[in-house]
Coordinates of C-alpha atoms in Angstrom, one line a residue:
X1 CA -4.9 22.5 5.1
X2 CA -3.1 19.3 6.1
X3 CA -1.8 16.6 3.6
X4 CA -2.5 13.7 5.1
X5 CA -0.9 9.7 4.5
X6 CA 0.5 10.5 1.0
X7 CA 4.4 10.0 1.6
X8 CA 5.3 6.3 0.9
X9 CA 1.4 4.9 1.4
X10 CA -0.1 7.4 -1.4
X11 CA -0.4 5.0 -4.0
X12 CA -4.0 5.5 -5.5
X13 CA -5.8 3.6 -8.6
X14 CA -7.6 4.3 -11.6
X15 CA -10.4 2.4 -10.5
X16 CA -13.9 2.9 -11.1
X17 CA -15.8 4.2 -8.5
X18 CA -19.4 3.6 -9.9
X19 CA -18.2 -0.7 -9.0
X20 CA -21.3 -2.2 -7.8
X21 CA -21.0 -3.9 -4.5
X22 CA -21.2 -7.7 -5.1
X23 CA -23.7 -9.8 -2.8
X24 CA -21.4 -11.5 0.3
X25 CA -20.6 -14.6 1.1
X26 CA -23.2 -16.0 3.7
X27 CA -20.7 -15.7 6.3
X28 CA -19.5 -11.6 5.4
X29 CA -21.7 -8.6 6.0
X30 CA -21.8 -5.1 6.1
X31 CA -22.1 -3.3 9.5
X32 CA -22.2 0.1 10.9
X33 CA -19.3 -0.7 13.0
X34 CA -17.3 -2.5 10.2
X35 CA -17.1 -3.3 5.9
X36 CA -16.4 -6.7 5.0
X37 CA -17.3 -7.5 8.8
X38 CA -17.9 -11.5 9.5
X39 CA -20.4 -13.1 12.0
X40 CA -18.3 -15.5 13.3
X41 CA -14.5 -16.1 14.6
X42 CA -15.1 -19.5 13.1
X43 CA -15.4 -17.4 9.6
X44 CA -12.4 -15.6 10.5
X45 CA -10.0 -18.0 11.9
X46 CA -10.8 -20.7 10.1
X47 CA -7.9 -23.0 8.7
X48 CA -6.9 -22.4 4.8
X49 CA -6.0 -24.6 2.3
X50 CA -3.3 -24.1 -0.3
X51 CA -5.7 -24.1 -3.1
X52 CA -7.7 -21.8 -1.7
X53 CA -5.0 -19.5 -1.3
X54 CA -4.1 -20.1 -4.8
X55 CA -7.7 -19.9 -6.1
X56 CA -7.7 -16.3 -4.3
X57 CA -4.7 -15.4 -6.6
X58 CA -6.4 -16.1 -9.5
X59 CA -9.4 -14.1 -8.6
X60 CA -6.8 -11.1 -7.3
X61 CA -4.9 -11.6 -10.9
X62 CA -8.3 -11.2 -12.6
X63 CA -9.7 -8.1 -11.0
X64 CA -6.3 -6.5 -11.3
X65 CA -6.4 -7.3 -14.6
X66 CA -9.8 -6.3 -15.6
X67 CA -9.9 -2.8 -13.3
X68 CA -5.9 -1.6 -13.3
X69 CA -6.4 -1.2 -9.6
X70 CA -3.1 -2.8 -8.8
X71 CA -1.9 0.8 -7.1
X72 CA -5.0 1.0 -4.9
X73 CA -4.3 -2.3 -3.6
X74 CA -1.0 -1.9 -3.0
X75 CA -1.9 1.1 -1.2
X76 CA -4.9 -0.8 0.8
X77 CA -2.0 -3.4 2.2
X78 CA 0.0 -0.6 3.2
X79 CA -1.8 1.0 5.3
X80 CA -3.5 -2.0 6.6
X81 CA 0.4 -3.1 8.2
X82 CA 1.9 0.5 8.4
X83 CA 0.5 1.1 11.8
X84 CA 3.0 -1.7 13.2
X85 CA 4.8 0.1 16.0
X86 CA 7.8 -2.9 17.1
X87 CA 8.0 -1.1 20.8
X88 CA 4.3 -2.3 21.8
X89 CA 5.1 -5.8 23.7
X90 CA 1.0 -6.7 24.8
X91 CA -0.8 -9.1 23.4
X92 CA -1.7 -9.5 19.6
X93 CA -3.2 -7.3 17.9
X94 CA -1.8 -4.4 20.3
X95 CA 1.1 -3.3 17.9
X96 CA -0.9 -3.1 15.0
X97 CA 0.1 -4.1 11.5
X98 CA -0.9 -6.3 8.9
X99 CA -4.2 -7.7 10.5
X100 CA -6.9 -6.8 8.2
X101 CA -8.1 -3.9 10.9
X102 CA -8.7 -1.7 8.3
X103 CA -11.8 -3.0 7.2
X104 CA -13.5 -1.4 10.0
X105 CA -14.5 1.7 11.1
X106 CA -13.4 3.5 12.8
X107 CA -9.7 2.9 10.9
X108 CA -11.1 2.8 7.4
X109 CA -12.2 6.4 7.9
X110 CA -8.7 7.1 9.4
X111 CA -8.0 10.4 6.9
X112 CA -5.1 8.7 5.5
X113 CA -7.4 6.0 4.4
X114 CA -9.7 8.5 2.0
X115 CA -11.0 6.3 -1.1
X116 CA -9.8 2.8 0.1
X117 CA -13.1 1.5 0.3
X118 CA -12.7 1.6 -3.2
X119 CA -10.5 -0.9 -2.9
X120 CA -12.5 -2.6 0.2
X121 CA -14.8 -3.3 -2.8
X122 CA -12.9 -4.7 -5.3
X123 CA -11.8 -7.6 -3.1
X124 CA -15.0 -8.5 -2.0
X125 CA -15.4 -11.1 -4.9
X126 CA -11.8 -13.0 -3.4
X127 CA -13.6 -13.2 0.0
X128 CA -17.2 -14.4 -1.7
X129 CA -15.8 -17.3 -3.7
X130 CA -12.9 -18.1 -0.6
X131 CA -14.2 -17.2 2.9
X132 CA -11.6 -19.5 4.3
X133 CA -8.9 -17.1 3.4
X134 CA -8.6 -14.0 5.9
X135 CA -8.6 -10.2 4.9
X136 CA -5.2 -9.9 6.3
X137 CA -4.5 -12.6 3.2
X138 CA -6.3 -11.2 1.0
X139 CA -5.2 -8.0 1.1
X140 CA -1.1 -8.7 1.2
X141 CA -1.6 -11.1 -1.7
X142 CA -3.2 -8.1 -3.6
X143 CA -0.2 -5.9 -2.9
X144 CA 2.1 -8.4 -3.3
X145 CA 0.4 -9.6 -7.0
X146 CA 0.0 -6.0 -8.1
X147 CA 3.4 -5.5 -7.7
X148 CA 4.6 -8.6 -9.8
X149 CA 2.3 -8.2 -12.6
X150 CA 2.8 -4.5 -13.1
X151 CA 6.4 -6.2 -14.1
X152 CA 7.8 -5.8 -10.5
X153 CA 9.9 -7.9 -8.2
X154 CA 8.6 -11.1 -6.9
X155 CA 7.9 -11.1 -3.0
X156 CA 8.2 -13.8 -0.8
X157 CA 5.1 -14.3 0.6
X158 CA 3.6 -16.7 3.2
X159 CA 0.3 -16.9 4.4
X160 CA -2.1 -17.6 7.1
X161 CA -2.9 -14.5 8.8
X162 CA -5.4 -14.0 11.6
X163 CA -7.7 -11.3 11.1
X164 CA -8.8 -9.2 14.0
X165 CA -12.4 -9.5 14.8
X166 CA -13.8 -6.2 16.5
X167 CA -13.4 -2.4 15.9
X168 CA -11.8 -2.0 19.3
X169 CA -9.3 -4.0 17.7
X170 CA -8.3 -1.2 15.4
X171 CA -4.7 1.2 15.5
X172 CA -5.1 4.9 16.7
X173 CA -5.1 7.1 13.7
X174 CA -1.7 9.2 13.5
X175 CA 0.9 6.5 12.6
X176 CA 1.2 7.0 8.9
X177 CA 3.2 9.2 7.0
X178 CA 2.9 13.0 5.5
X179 CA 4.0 14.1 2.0
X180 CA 3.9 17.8 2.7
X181 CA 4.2 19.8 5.9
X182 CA 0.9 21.5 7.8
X183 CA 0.4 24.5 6.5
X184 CA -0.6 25.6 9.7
X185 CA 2.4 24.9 11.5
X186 CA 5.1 24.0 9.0
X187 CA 5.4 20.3 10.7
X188 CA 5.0 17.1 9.5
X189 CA 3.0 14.0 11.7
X190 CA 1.5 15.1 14.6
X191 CA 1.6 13.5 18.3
X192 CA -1.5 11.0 17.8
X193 CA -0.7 7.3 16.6
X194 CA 0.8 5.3 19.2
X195 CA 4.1 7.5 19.3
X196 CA 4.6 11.2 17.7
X197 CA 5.8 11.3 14.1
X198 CA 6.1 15.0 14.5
X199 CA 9.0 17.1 12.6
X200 CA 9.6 19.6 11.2
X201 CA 11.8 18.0 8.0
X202 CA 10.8 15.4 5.7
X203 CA 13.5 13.0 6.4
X204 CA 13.0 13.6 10.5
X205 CA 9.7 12.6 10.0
X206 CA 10.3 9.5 7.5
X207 CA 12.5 7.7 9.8
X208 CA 9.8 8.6 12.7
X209 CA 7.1 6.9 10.9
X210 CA 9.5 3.9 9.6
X211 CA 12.1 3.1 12.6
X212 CA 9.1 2.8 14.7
X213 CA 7.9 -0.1 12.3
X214 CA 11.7 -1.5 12.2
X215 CA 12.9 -0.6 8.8
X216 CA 16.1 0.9 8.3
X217 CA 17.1 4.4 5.8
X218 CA 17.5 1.6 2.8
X219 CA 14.1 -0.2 3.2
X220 CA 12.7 3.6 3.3
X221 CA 14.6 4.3 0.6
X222 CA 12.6 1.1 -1.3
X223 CA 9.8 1.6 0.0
X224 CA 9.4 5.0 -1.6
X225 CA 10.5 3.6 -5.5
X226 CA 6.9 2.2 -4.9
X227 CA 5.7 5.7 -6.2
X228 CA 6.8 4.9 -9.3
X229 CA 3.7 2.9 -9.7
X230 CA 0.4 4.8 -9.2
X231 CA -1.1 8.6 -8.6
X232 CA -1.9 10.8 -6.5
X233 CA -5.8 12.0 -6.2
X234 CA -6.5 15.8 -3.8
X235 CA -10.0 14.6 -2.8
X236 CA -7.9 11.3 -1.4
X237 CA -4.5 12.8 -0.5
X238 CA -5.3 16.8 -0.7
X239 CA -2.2 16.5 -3.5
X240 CA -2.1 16.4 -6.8
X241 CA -3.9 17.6 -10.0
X242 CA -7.3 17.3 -11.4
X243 CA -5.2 15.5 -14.5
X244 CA -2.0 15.8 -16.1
X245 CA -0.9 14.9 -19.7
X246 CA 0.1 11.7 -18.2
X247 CA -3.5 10.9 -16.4
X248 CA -5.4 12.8 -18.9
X249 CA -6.9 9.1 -20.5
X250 CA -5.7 9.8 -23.5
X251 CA -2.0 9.6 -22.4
X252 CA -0.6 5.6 -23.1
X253 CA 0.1 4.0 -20.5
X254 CA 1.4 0.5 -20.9
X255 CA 1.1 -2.2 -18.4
X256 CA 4.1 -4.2 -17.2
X257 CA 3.0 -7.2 -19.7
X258 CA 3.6 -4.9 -22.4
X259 CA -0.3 -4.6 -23.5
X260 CA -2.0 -1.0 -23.4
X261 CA -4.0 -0.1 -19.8
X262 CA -7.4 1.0 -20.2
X263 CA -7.4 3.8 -17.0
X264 CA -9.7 6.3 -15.6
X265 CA -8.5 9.8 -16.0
X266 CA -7.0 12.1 -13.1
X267 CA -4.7 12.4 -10.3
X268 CA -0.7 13.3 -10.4
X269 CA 1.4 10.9 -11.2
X270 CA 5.2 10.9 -10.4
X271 CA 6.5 8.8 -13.6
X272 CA 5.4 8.9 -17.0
X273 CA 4.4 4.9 -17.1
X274 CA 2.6 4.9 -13.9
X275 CA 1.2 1.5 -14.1
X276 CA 4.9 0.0 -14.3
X277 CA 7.0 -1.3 -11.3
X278 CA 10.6 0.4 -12.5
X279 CA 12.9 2.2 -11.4
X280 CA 11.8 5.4 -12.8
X281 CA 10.8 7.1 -9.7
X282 CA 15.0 7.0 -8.9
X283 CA 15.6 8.1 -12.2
X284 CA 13.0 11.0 -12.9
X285 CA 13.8 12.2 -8.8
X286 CA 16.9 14.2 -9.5
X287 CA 16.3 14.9 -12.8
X288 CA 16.1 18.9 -13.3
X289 CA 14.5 18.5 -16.8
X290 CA 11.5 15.9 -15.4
X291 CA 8.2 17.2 -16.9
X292 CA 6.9 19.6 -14.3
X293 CA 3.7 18.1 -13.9
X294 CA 5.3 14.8 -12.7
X295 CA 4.7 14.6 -8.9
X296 CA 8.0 15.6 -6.8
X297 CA 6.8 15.7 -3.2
X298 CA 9.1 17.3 0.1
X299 CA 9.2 13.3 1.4
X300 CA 10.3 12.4 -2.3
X301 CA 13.1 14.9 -2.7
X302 CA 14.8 14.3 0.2
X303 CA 16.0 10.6 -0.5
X304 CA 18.7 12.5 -2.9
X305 CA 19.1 15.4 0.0
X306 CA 19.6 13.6 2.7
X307 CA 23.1 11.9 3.8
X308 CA 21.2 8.4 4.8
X309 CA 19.0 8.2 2.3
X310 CA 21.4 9.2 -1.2
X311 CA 23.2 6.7 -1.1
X312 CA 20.4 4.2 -1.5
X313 CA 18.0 6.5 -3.9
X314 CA 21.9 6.7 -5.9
X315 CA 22.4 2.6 -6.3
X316 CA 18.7 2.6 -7.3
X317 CA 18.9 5.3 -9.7
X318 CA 21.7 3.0 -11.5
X319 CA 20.6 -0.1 -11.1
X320 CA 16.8 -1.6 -11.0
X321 CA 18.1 -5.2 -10.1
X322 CA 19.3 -3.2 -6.8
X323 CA 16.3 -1.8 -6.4
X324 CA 14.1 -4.5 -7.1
X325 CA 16.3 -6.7 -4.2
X326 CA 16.2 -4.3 -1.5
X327 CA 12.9 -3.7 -2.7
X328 CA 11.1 -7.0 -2.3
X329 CA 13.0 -7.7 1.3
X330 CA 11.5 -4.6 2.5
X331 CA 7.5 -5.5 0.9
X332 CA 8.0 -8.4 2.6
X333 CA 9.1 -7.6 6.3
X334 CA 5.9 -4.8 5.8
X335 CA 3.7 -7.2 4.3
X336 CA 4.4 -9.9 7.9
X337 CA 4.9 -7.3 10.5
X338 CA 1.7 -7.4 13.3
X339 CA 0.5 -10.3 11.8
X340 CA -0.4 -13.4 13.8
X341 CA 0.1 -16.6 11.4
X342 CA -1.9 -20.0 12.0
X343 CA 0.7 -22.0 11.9
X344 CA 3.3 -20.3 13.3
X345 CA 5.4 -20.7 10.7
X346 CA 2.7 -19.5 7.6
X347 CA 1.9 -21.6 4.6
X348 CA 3.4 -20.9 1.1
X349 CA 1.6 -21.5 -2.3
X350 CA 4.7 -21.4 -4.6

């Protein structure tokens, strides 16, 4: 069976799944052709204000705060921008990226994308109470605020993102990355997505996936320290544990403010304190004596393997204040890339 999207955009939550859908704003409907759909490109393209932007934060740092959801949002963001391929010259939104695409179908049923309409969900309040803000927005500001609170780096965002307004509109499916090989044929990717990711190594397939967006072997390297925040679910991923003593519920697990997290059980986590933005991913990777039910992947193990990638996974092993700065460049270039910004320049709230 193939593993598909976990890699560096596997990040999953411990939100509820029973969360009861909350009645739209009068401008946002459900469709067959899209979730979180709107009616109008005067709904979607409409200026924003700075304290609309800001009043979404609030709302964001509330339902983080009340669902510990911050790794599915991250995730969400992710693979919203992730299909960004930097060799596609048409015209916007041809290239993909951080667009808000991924609300519809077809890409939200992308199999990469299992379980994010979890997340979908749990944003629909932000878009409710600020339908001036675009999903694009709304979902890089979660990412970028789940990150900070879970006591990560602070990312420089800016604002203003146009949302695509039709399904057509969507990426191919096939441009994000693999954890594990195809057990079918021992390779990684495959040839769909707007280029081939296929390989038959991890760290082939990794700089496939991640060139094509414009990073280089350090903001891979980064990039993958995000697993230290999160799980990993099978029925979302196909990796993973029912639970481990870690995700069992009973395990404490202590947010980046220092106050105990109220979780769902299950999944695979690959640190002990998996809603905490550290550097413990770097240190639990090439540790031999790691509990065994921590989550090592093939696409994890390789950033101490690999000649490129060591030396970075090494200086972010020792230090988390290296980390954290390559880190937050990198969340930012992935968090802008695709996007079209009205203005130009974006609009910053801090």
């Amino acid at each position: 069976m193939k593993t598909t999207a976990a890699g560096l955009l596997i990040l999953a939550a411990s939100a509820p799944t029973s969360l009861a859908f909350v009645r739209p704003h009068p401008h946002v409907v459900s469709t067959a052709k899209g979730i979180l759909a709107a009616t109008s490109d005067t709904a979607l393209h409409a200026g924003v204000s700075v304290d609309d932007l800001k009043g979404a934060r609030d709302v964001i740092d509330e339902i983080i705060d009340k669902n510990e959801c911050g790794p599915i949002l991250v995730r969400l963001a992710w693979h919203d921008s992730g299909t960004f391929d930097k060799d596609i010259d048409d015209e916007w939104p041809a290239a993909g990226g951080a667009d808000g695409s991924i609300r519809f179908d077809p890409e939200i049923k992308h199999g990469a994308n299992a379980g994010l309409k979890i997340a979908l969900n749990l944003l629909k309040p932000v878009k409710k109470k600020y339908p001036s803000v675009s999903y694009a927005d709304i979902f890089q500001m979660g990412s970028a605020r789940a990150i900070e609170l879970a006591g990560g780096p602070s990312i420089d965002m800016k604002y203003g993102r146009v949302d695509v307004d039709d399904p057509d509109q969507c990426s191919p499916e096939g441009n994000l990355p693999d954890a594990e090989p195809d057990e079918s044929t021992g390779k990684y990717g495959g040839p769909g997505g707007t280029k081939s990711t296929e390989d038959t190594t991890p760290f082939g397939h990794l700089r496939k996936v991640f060139y094509r967006q414009g990073f280089d072997d350090e903001g891979i390297v980064a990039l993958s320290g995000a697993h230290t925040f999160g799980r990993a679910f099978k029925d979302r991923s196909g990796l993973g544990a029912k639970k481990t003593k870690f995700t069992d519920g009973k395990y404490e697990q202590i947010r980046g403010d220092g106050k105990k997290a109220k979780y769902s059980p299950g999944g695979s986590s690959w640190t002990e304190q998996f809603l905490k933005f550290d550097n413990s991913y770097f240190t639990t990777m090439p540790d031999p004596s790691a509990d065994p039910e921590l989550l090592k992947l093939s696409t994890d193990k390789t950033l101490f393997a690999d000649e490129g990638f060591k030396p970075f996974a090494e200086k972010f092993r020792d230090s988390q204040d290296a980390f954290f700065e390559s880190y937050a460049k990198a969340h930012k270039q992935l968090s802008e890339q695709g996007s079209k910004f009205e203005p130009e320049e974006g609009i910053k709230i801090d």
